[in-house]
XYZ file of C-alpha atoms in Angstrom:
616
model
C 126.962 81.531 78.435
C 123.055 81.264 78.289
C 121.549 83.548 79.791
C 119.443 82.910 83.356
C 115.604 82.882 83.101
C 115.015 86.196 85.020
C 117.390 88.119 83.006
C 115.907 86.292 79.742
C 112.458 87.353 80.890
C 113.740 90.840 82.033
C 115.193 91.505 78.748
C 111.742 90.152 76.523
C 109.339 91.548 78.813
C 106.875 94.239 77.639
C 103.789 93.064 79.737
C 101.057 95.447 79.978
C 97.310 94.894 81.591
C 96.107 98.318 81.339
C 97.481 101.337 79.342
C 100.897 102.598 80.749
C 101.252 105.332 84.171
C 104.186 107.068 84.637
C 105.503 106.183 80.981
C 106.205 102.669 82.616
C 104.465 99.551 81.484
C 102.676 97.698 84.001
C 104.273 93.756 84.641
C 107.287 94.562 83.754
C 109.783 93.449 86.379
C 112.384 96.352 88.241
C 114.876 94.493 89.901
C 113.324 91.789 90.064
C 109.783 92.545 91.055
C 106.435 92.900 89.627
C 103.993 95.540 90.590
C 101.443 94.478 93.328
C 99.079 95.585 91.002
C 100.055 92.736 88.549
C 98.887 90.086 90.205
C 95.748 88.111 89.893
C 95.153 85.670 92.801
C 93.997 82.000 92.966
C 92.772 79.940 95.181
C 90.700 76.524 96.270
C 89.447 77.691 100.085
C 92.576 76.326 101.538
C 95.243 77.983 100.051
C 96.156 81.410 97.750
C 98.640 81.437 95.271
C 99.725 84.994 93.137
C 99.931 85.172 89.655
C 101.930 87.950 88.131
C 101.725 89.675 84.605
C 104.510 88.023 82.993
C 103.114 84.507 83.598
C 104.943 83.673 87.141
C 103.286 82.190 90.094
C 105.613 84.226 92.438
C 103.364 83.188 96.147
C 102.248 80.487 97.125
C 101.970 78.573 100.654
C 101.321 74.775 100.227
C 98.921 73.063 101.788
C 97.148 76.026 103.555
C 97.015 79.622 103.492
C 99.249 79.782 106.588
C 101.989 77.254 105.532
C 105.392 77.967 104.948
C 105.332 79.102 101.475
C 106.400 76.963 98.074
C 107.084 79.782 95.992
C 108.121 82.585 97.687
C 109.761 84.996 94.680
C 107.359 87.499 96.027
C 110.098 88.362 98.752
C 113.191 86.700 97.414
C 113.314 87.766 93.597
C 116.663 86.376 92.745
C 116.548 82.948 95.304
C 113.075 82.423 95.772
C 110.908 79.755 94.342
C 108.419 80.276 91.188
C 106.397 78.803 88.725
C 106.752 80.726 85.503
C 105.109 80.051 81.782
C 106.985 83.068 79.924
C 107.158 83.880 75.959
C 110.489 83.858 75.176
C 110.180 86.857 72.545
C 109.229 89.999 73.431
C 105.029 90.575 74.177
C 102.228 92.284 75.709
C 99.303 91.057 77.558
C 95.800 91.058 78.450
C 94.562 89.835 81.604
C 90.877 89.446 83.177
C 88.972 87.348 85.558
C 86.600 85.338 83.962
C 83.106 86.532 84.555
C 82.046 85.700 88.143
C 85.037 83.692 88.690
C 88.133 83.607 90.286
C 89.498 81.847 87.438
C 92.553 84.169 85.802
C 92.865 84.317 81.759
C 96.041 86.060 80.492
C 96.455 86.805 76.694
C 100.112 86.991 75.783
C 100.692 88.731 72.066
C 103.676 88.402 70.667
C 105.004 88.929 66.546
C 104.389 85.749 65.945
C 101.041 84.616 67.399
C 98.841 85.098 70.293
C 98.158 82.447 73.088
C 95.636 81.883 76.130
C 96.707 81.159 80.015
C 94.008 80.160 81.998
C 95.302 79.517 85.613
C 93.052 77.818 88.262
C 93.389 76.174 91.662
C 91.099 73.515 91.108
C 87.973 72.086 92.841
C 85.547 69.461 91.851
C 81.929 68.943 91.607
C 81.681 68.136 95.211
C 84.036 71.499 96.346
C 87.470 71.807 97.541
C 89.662 68.570 96.549
C 91.489 66.688 99.497
C 94.815 67.863 97.772
C 96.023 71.247 96.267
C 95.720 71.449 92.240
C 97.067 74.474 90.396
C 96.565 73.844 87.111
C 97.309 76.254 84.009
C 96.249 75.408 80.432
C 97.963 77.545 77.244
C 96.070 77.506 74.432
C 97.387 78.850 70.830
C 95.194 81.640 69.211
C 96.701 81.953 66.104
C 100.459 81.935 64.746
C 102.614 79.957 67.209
C 104.387 81.323 70.853
C 107.067 79.790 72.373
C 107.306 79.601 76.028
C 110.000 78.588 78.752
C 108.889 77.210 81.792
C 110.732 76.917 84.922
C 109.256 75.577 88.259
C 111.401 75.586 91.108
C 110.528 75.052 94.745
C 111.806 77.848 97.476
C 114.303 77.133 99.811
C 112.296 78.244 102.854
C 115.022 81.299 103.432
C 118.134 78.774 103.281
C 115.892 76.237 105.927
C 114.902 73.600 103.051
C 117.095 72.264 100.585
C 114.552 70.927 97.817
C 115.316 67.264 95.838
C 113.860 65.093 93.729
C 113.185 61.819 93.789
C 111.631 58.637 91.372
C 108.402 56.887 93.280
C 107.251 53.952 90.496
C 107.202 56.173 87.676
C 106.909 59.254 89.019
C 109.826 62.276 89.724
C 108.670 64.073 92.777
C 109.479 67.056 94.449
C 110.191 67.644 98.248
C 110.600 70.294 100.459
C 111.049 69.590 103.575
C 107.530 67.544 104.378
C 105.612 68.688 101.513
C 105.680 66.280 98.288
C 104.444 67.449 95.275
C 104.228 66.485 91.367
C 105.199 68.316 88.108
C 102.864 67.221 85.606
C 102.532 68.553 82.188
C 101.062 67.272 78.986
C 102.903 65.384 76.141
C 103.893 68.886 74.541
C 106.097 70.187 77.167
C 109.500 69.401 76.625
C 111.586 68.810 79.726
C 115.019 69.981 79.722
C 116.161 69.453 83.329
C 114.637 68.000 86.543
C 116.358 68.175 89.718
C 115.698 70.632 92.290
C 114.365 72.505 89.774
C 112.086 71.756 86.476
C 112.752 73.507 83.089
C 111.555 73.103 79.854
C 109.826 74.556 76.732
C 106.771 74.259 75.054
C 105.246 75.781 71.546
C 101.295 76.213 71.329
C 100.074 76.831 67.835
C 96.479 77.753 66.435
C 94.385 74.921 67.766
C 96.959 73.437 70.255
C 96.848 72.808 73.754
C 99.265 72.407 76.661
C 98.612 71.896 80.320
C 101.082 72.018 83.139
C 100.257 71.922 86.760
C 101.368 70.673 90.349
C 99.880 68.227 92.574
C 101.094 68.875 96.372
C 100.271 67.525 100.157
C 102.136 67.475 103.494
C 102.604 64.600 105.580
C 99.776 62.889 103.351
C 99.692 60.326 100.728
C 99.589 62.040 96.962
C 97.109 61.525 94.100
C 98.419 61.346 90.626
C 95.367 62.736 88.459
C 95.527 62.482 84.987
C 96.189 65.654 82.555
C 92.716 65.191 81.317
C 91.258 65.518 84.562
C 93.354 68.418 85.604
C 92.330 70.328 82.317
C 88.473 69.506 82.771
C 88.438 70.698 86.524
C 90.224 74.268 85.510
C 86.177 74.715 83.244
C 84.748 72.649 86.591
C 86.022 75.208 89.005
C 84.934 78.155 86.837
C 81.595 76.641 86.609
C 81.819 76.268 90.168
C 82.635 79.991 91.314
C 79.924 81.154 88.354
C 77.213 79.449 90.652
C 78.528 80.623 93.647
C 79.038 84.276 92.786
C 75.401 84.103 90.333
C 73.875 83.627 93.995
C 74.852 86.731 94.966
C 72.535 89.116 96.091
C 73.232 92.598 94.702
C 71.377 93.807 91.544
C 72.671 97.657 91.145
C 74.660 98.696 88.507
C 78.246 98.510 89.678
C 77.617 94.684 90.353
C 80.636 93.422 88.620
C 82.708 95.138 91.018
C 80.846 94.083 93.998
C 80.947 90.703 92.450
C 84.738 90.854 92.116
C 85.247 91.843 95.609
C 83.029 89.347 97.020
C 84.816 86.739 95.351
C 88.254 88.170 96.616
C 86.624 87.665 100.197
C 85.696 84.314 99.690
C 89.815 83.384 98.417
C 90.502 84.155 102.309
C 87.853 82.082 103.997
C 89.760 79.237 105.184
C 87.015 75.982 104.373
C 88.670 73.733 106.836
C 87.247 76.070 110.116
C 85.265 78.955 108.793
C 88.143 81.625 109.677
C 88.773 84.350 107.296
C 92.406 85.660 106.982
C 93.454 89.238 106.623
C 95.378 88.747 103.914
C 97.381 85.921 101.844
C 100.532 86.972 102.074
C 103.106 88.379 105.097
C 105.681 91.898 104.785
C 104.499 92.856 101.716
C 105.664 96.848 102.941
C 103.592 99.935 103.954
C 105.698 102.106 102.653
C 108.670 100.744 100.332
C 111.858 100.778 102.430
C 109.973 100.763 105.615
C 109.243 98.710 108.894
C 105.486 97.869 108.800
C 106.282 94.955 107.556
C 103.793 92.722 109.036
C 102.139 88.691 108.716
C 98.249 89.195 107.574
C 97.607 85.302 107.458
C 95.584 85.278 110.724
C 92.055 85.936 111.557
C 91.604 89.348 113.233
C 88.125 89.851 115.206
C 87.551 93.222 113.539
C 88.498 91.934 110.007
C 86.216 89.153 110.502
C 83.197 91.096 111.802
C 83.409 93.054 109.056
C 83.764 90.600 106.260
C 80.794 88.296 108.083
C 78.634 91.936 107.235
C 80.221 91.826 104.209
C 78.831 88.210 103.131
C 75.674 88.691 105.093
C 75.247 92.054 102.918
C 75.608 89.795 99.650
C 73.805 86.845 100.701
C 76.169 84.614 101.464
C 74.363 83.508 104.332
C 76.484 80.008 104.405
C 79.874 81.811 104.350
C 78.836 84.062 107.426
C 77.664 81.697 109.669
C 80.567 79.232 109.095
C 82.784 82.159 109.683
C 80.518 83.681 112.708
C 80.083 79.963 114.443
C 84.184 79.944 114.345
C 84.577 83.086 115.692
C 82.066 82.419 118.769
C 84.494 79.311 119.188
C 87.344 81.184 119.613
C 85.597 83.969 122.200
C 84.854 81.106 124.371
C 88.421 79.310 124.166
C 90.304 82.043 124.215
C 88.359 85.554 125.308
C 88.440 88.439 123.038
C 92.016 88.327 121.523
C 92.824 90.621 118.494
C 93.301 87.516 116.332
C 93.656 83.920 115.889
C 95.535 81.247 113.603
C 93.103 80.235 111.060
C 93.153 76.753 112.725
C 91.935 78.849 116.120
C 94.935 78.361 118.060
C 96.860 81.927 119.357
C 98.698 83.583 117.052
C 102.860 82.194 117.484
C 105.707 84.682 118.379
C 107.113 86.924 116.215
C 110.108 85.601 114.075
C 112.072 87.100 111.588
C 113.197 85.141 107.723
C 116.547 86.106 106.522
C 115.282 87.072 103.040
C 115.695 90.275 100.832
C 112.170 91.312 100.700
C 109.527 92.805 98.503
C 111.886 96.042 97.268
C 114.385 95.389 99.483
C 111.841 95.736 102.415
C 112.747 94.337 105.706
C 112.097 92.879 108.177
C 110.367 90.089 106.744
C 108.318 88.610 109.308
C 105.929 85.389 110.522
C 104.043 85.591 113.667
C 101.906 88.706 115.018
C 102.401 90.459 117.976
C 98.742 92.189 118.110
C 97.212 89.249 119.664
C 98.246 89.936 122.805
C 97.123 93.729 122.658
C 94.544 95.140 124.566
C 92.074 96.602 121.936
C 88.542 98.124 123.115
C 87.349 97.546 119.049
C 87.031 93.729 119.496
C 84.114 94.594 121.959
C 81.570 96.567 119.180
C 83.107 94.471 116.566
C 81.770 91.064 117.865
C 78.419 92.660 119.010
C 77.856 94.226 115.404
C 78.130 90.948 113.616
C 75.923 89.090 115.813
C 73.488 91.734 115.211
C 73.771 91.696 111.644
C 73.193 87.926 111.875
C 70.127 88.484 113.836
C 68.646 90.983 111.750
C 68.947 88.775 108.706
C 66.037 86.688 110.652
C 68.483 84.079 112.107
C 68.672 83.305 115.841
C 71.236 82.847 118.888
C 72.139 79.849 120.779
C 71.832 79.921 124.404
C 75.499 79.120 124.355
C 76.324 81.994 122.371
C 73.820 84.173 123.886
C 75.555 83.696 127.356
C 78.797 84.482 125.927
C 77.762 87.643 124.750
C 76.116 88.426 127.756
C 79.446 87.828 129.561
C 81.436 90.001 127.131
C 79.089 92.997 127.660
C 79.602 92.823 131.047
C 83.297 92.905 130.344
C 82.981 95.736 128.412
C 80.909 97.793 130.645
C 83.867 97.515 133.358
C 86.551 98.100 130.799
C 85.458 100.677 128.509
C 87.386 102.987 130.907
C 90.698 101.957 130.152
C 93.266 102.951 127.561
C 93.657 100.839 124.932
C 95.653 100.009 121.883
C 93.321 101.464 119.969
C 92.109 100.278 115.790
C 95.395 101.125 114.357
C 96.944 98.783 116.919
C 99.584 101.314 118.165
C 102.395 101.134 120.841
C 100.858 104.044 122.597
C 98.124 103.292 124.348
C 95.843 106.037 125.108
C 91.791 107.020 125.233
C 91.309 106.789 121.613
C 87.775 108.161 120.751
C 87.060 105.186 117.958
C 87.834 102.534 121.086
C 85.321 103.948 123.028
C 82.666 104.562 119.947
C 83.048 100.776 119.701
C 82.142 100.233 123.691
C 79.428 102.171 122.804
C 78.191 100.356 120.007
C 78.988 96.857 121.606
C 76.579 97.977 124.492
C 74.167 99.669 122.222
C 73.859 96.302 120.152
C 73.624 94.435 123.262
C 70.639 96.323 124.628
C 68.903 95.875 121.192
C 69.689 91.976 121.494
C 68.303 91.487 124.523
C 65.139 93.519 123.735
C 64.389 91.024 121.009
C 64.770 88.085 123.085
C 68.491 87.437 121.982
C 70.121 87.718 125.140
C 69.533 87.688 128.789
C 67.988 90.490 129.952
C 69.206 90.255 133.496
C 71.764 93.066 133.012
C 70.347 94.983 130.168
C 69.740 97.915 132.366
C 73.329 98.397 133.338
C 74.409 97.620 129.547
C 72.069 100.565 128.874
C 73.248 102.930 131.260
C 77.103 102.397 130.284
C 76.323 102.606 127.053
C 74.902 106.454 127.730
C 77.791 107.293 130.178
C 80.107 106.301 127.216
C 78.305 108.226 124.770
C 78.722 111.328 126.936
C 81.746 111.103 127.734
C 82.905 111.048 123.944
C 80.935 114.436 123.424
C 82.280 115.721 126.635
C 85.961 114.751 126.217
C 86.976 113.887 122.609
C 85.244 116.717 120.465
C 87.386 119.732 119.636
C 85.908 123.098 118.996
C 89.055 123.970 116.940
C 89.521 121.377 114.762
C 85.776 121.092 114.739
C 85.768 117.366 114.598
C 86.334 114.575 117.070
C 89.936 113.615 117.529
C 92.089 110.948 117.686
C 92.212 111.218 121.459
C 90.975 113.685 124.210
C 93.795 116.236 124.465
C 95.196 115.787 120.816
C 94.919 117.789 117.603
C 94.863 114.339 115.523
C 92.647 112.958 113.409
C 91.837 109.520 112.934
C 89.751 108.270 110.000
C 88.576 105.374 111.244
C 86.044 107.783 112.680
C 84.049 107.495 109.376
C 82.793 104.046 110.531
C 80.885 106.034 113.906
C 78.390 106.621 111.175
C 77.843 103.173 109.897
C 77.529 102.064 114.128
C 74.553 104.563 114.651
C 76.678 106.791 116.968
C 74.790 109.938 117.620
C 75.499 113.549 116.857
C 74.682 113.588 112.898
C 76.348 117.351 112.860
C 79.537 116.508 114.601
C 79.913 113.593 112.334
C 79.145 115.355 109.183
C 81.959 117.927 110.676
C 84.302 115.378 111.592
C 84.231 113.657 107.938
C 84.917 117.296 106.210
C 88.147 117.354 108.580
C 89.306 113.932 107.868
C 88.767 115.084 103.894
C 90.908 118.350 104.756
C 93.853 117.039 106.861
C 94.165 113.031 105.645
C 92.985 113.244 102.108
C 95.404 112.666 99.413
C 94.080 113.160 95.910
C 91.073 109.947 96.267
C 92.721 108.320 98.956
C 93.149 108.481 102.828
C 95.716 108.544 105.459
C 94.703 106.302 108.290
C 95.459 108.838 110.838
C 97.583 112.468 111.387
C 101.321 112.203 110.534
C 101.434 109.003 109.360
C 102.295 109.988 105.724
C 106.330 109.403 106.290
C 106.048 105.992 107.488
C 102.997 104.455 105.044
C 100.825 104.856 102.083
C 97.396 105.730 102.119
C 94.528 103.055 103.861
C 92.136 102.007 100.972
C 89.348 100.759 103.347
C 89.373 104.738 104.638
C 88.541 105.909 101.699
C 85.481 103.108 101.309
C 84.318 103.732 104.848
C 84.334 107.763 103.966
C 82.665 107.091 100.976
C 80.196 104.711 103.166
C 79.523 107.476 105.362
C 78.988 110.116 103.078
C 75.972 107.601 101.374
C 74.527 107.113 105.281
C 74.425 110.837 105.991
C 72.621 111.464 103.042
C 75.487 112.888 101.078
C 75.172 111.288 97.874
C 76.515 113.243 95.123
C 79.830 113.853 97.138
C 80.246 109.826 98.162
C 79.425 109.111 94.061
C 81.995 111.395 93.400
C 84.352 109.729 95.903
C 83.908 106.153 94.363
C 84.559 107.450 90.835
C 87.750 109.178 91.863
C 89.503 106.188 93.844
C 87.656 103.629 91.517
C 89.785 105.446 88.761
C 92.886 105.487 90.745
C 92.594 101.904 91.665
C 91.694 100.427 87.971
C 95.288 99.241 87.637
C 95.241 95.371 87.538
C 92.389 92.373 87.465
C 90.692 93.597 90.568
C 92.783 92.508 93.702
C 93.412 95.406 96.230
C 96.330 95.380 98.685
C 96.036 97.378 102.029
C 97.543 100.628 100.648
C 98.499 103.145 97.594
C 100.952 105.658 97.263
C 98.876 108.782 96.263
C 101.788 110.375 94.535
C 102.450 107.269 91.914
C 99.169 105.015 92.667
C 101.530 102.217 93.200
C 99.682 99.434 95.363
C 101.436 98.847 98.897
C 100.639 96.486 101.126
C 99.647 92.453 101.721
C 97.407 91.280 99.300
C 94.665 90.176 98.605
C 93.546 92.533 101.523
C 90.937 91.595 103.011
C 89.643 94.597 104.823
C 90.117 97.084 101.340
C 87.821 94.458 99.517
C 84.731 94.432 102.341
C 84.950 98.351 102.748
C 84.325 98.144 99.109
C 81.729 95.572 99.464
C 79.970 97.857 102.018
C 80.043 101.161 100.140
C 78.712 99.755 97.159
C 76.149 98.019 98.633
C 75.044 101.735 100.643
C 75.349 103.226 97.475
C 73.448 100.841 95.522
C 70.327 101.663 97.866
C 70.239 97.733 98.748
C 67.712 96.065 101.209
C 69.912 93.798 102.921
C 69.349 92.312 106.271
């Protein structure tokens, strides 16, 4: 009996994008799963697909980034949807993004020859297409390489039963309200076309084949030609390169800077301007653990930091779109922790009955963070507004009034307990939350002095700012730890306190000592844990390490910052440049949702400071 495609791929796959680590080749499936570092991300400003080093697209939500997935093998290796193009004999791979682009290139090398797979979520010369178009081009370079193809729509955790129908001359696949076409060039031999499509293709030197999916939801479907789809791969690459060429960074690390900014661009939901925290749900922060959250929403914190990163990169249009979206949500719903990409409140949490990444359950959609009280949102909002203004921009009267009311609210609320930056279940007087309130009022005073905000309550904001600073100095410093602690009376540390340096919080000597304490107690090789005693539940948080690097550089400790950057850069050099939320400090294995905006934007800000950029 013929082996299944999954079994065949397991037998033949020997794929690597970097030299092997721990004697395990990257790209090899273990129990049906790829390492997270073996994925590249494709996007078109509306949705994001994850393409594995074995030629399988294992995650793609259609038509939007927060829609239900069409392909979900990432969370369900046996029954999940996938779109795979895999050589039928053993192979190795070399992978990269095309320079300055989010078009992904994979070189398959077999004993019989070499072939190149080029993948793109296509756009046109006028920007994002009014439909989703996932294009995959296979070029024969030398010899001959035979590929097996499988396009299997997911069943939405048994909530939908995919089927095909014939409409006109085209076989159309249906998954609930999503319909789509599997299109291909003449050299593709389709062997089966019902719930799934399977087939083969062979490319010799100089030969090209193209396969693609065009899909939509509750909308008429365009049927482009294969020639048009093929051409749009190159158009998309040119559009990405033109965009990234304008990025304002001239340091020696420009390629790394550009790669992270391009990853952030993938998370900008162009229909509204919202910025998603990540493109996936329920990828665990610790294998086998329960910290498996849905990150396909827009957090005020992440949006604010990403806007700042876009401004640092000179991407004014993206920053303005995201800032406008954020202000409108604040006016509509108040300072919630997060919103949907369409600007609504996040739905209630629900669980999906699939195995989960590496059998880590629960698999969840929705997020409970939106109902939490987090003082950090005040600092995030005002830091974003201050950075926007510092770039020579102007606040309108409506936005100025909104921000003034938020400053008044912060001046009243800062004495209350909250859930903190890490969205913890236990409410406390978290030190970082108090610093965020100080930050908000400090920026509000500065904006008022610049004529950007009404000055009616300026003196009150100034007084409360100073009271918060004194409270932090009196209540949150530990002589024993020689550091600002997690919250008063605690002996725990919080790595997010490195951000206090960026925010301009007073007390340089104490901040330097706090950074040293964080390195001692939360450092793990080149990485850092988020806070004390969390090591048993999750990996190290990548953004924290970049925050530490940025803080060292801002404090004038450039040698230490450069050494730390070299260490984390080497540790993360495991794929094509897409970062997750966390990593296991023992194995280097990536953990958490991806691409993770907070990791990439923290990387951008660290490089910006070390590069000595005179960004606004």
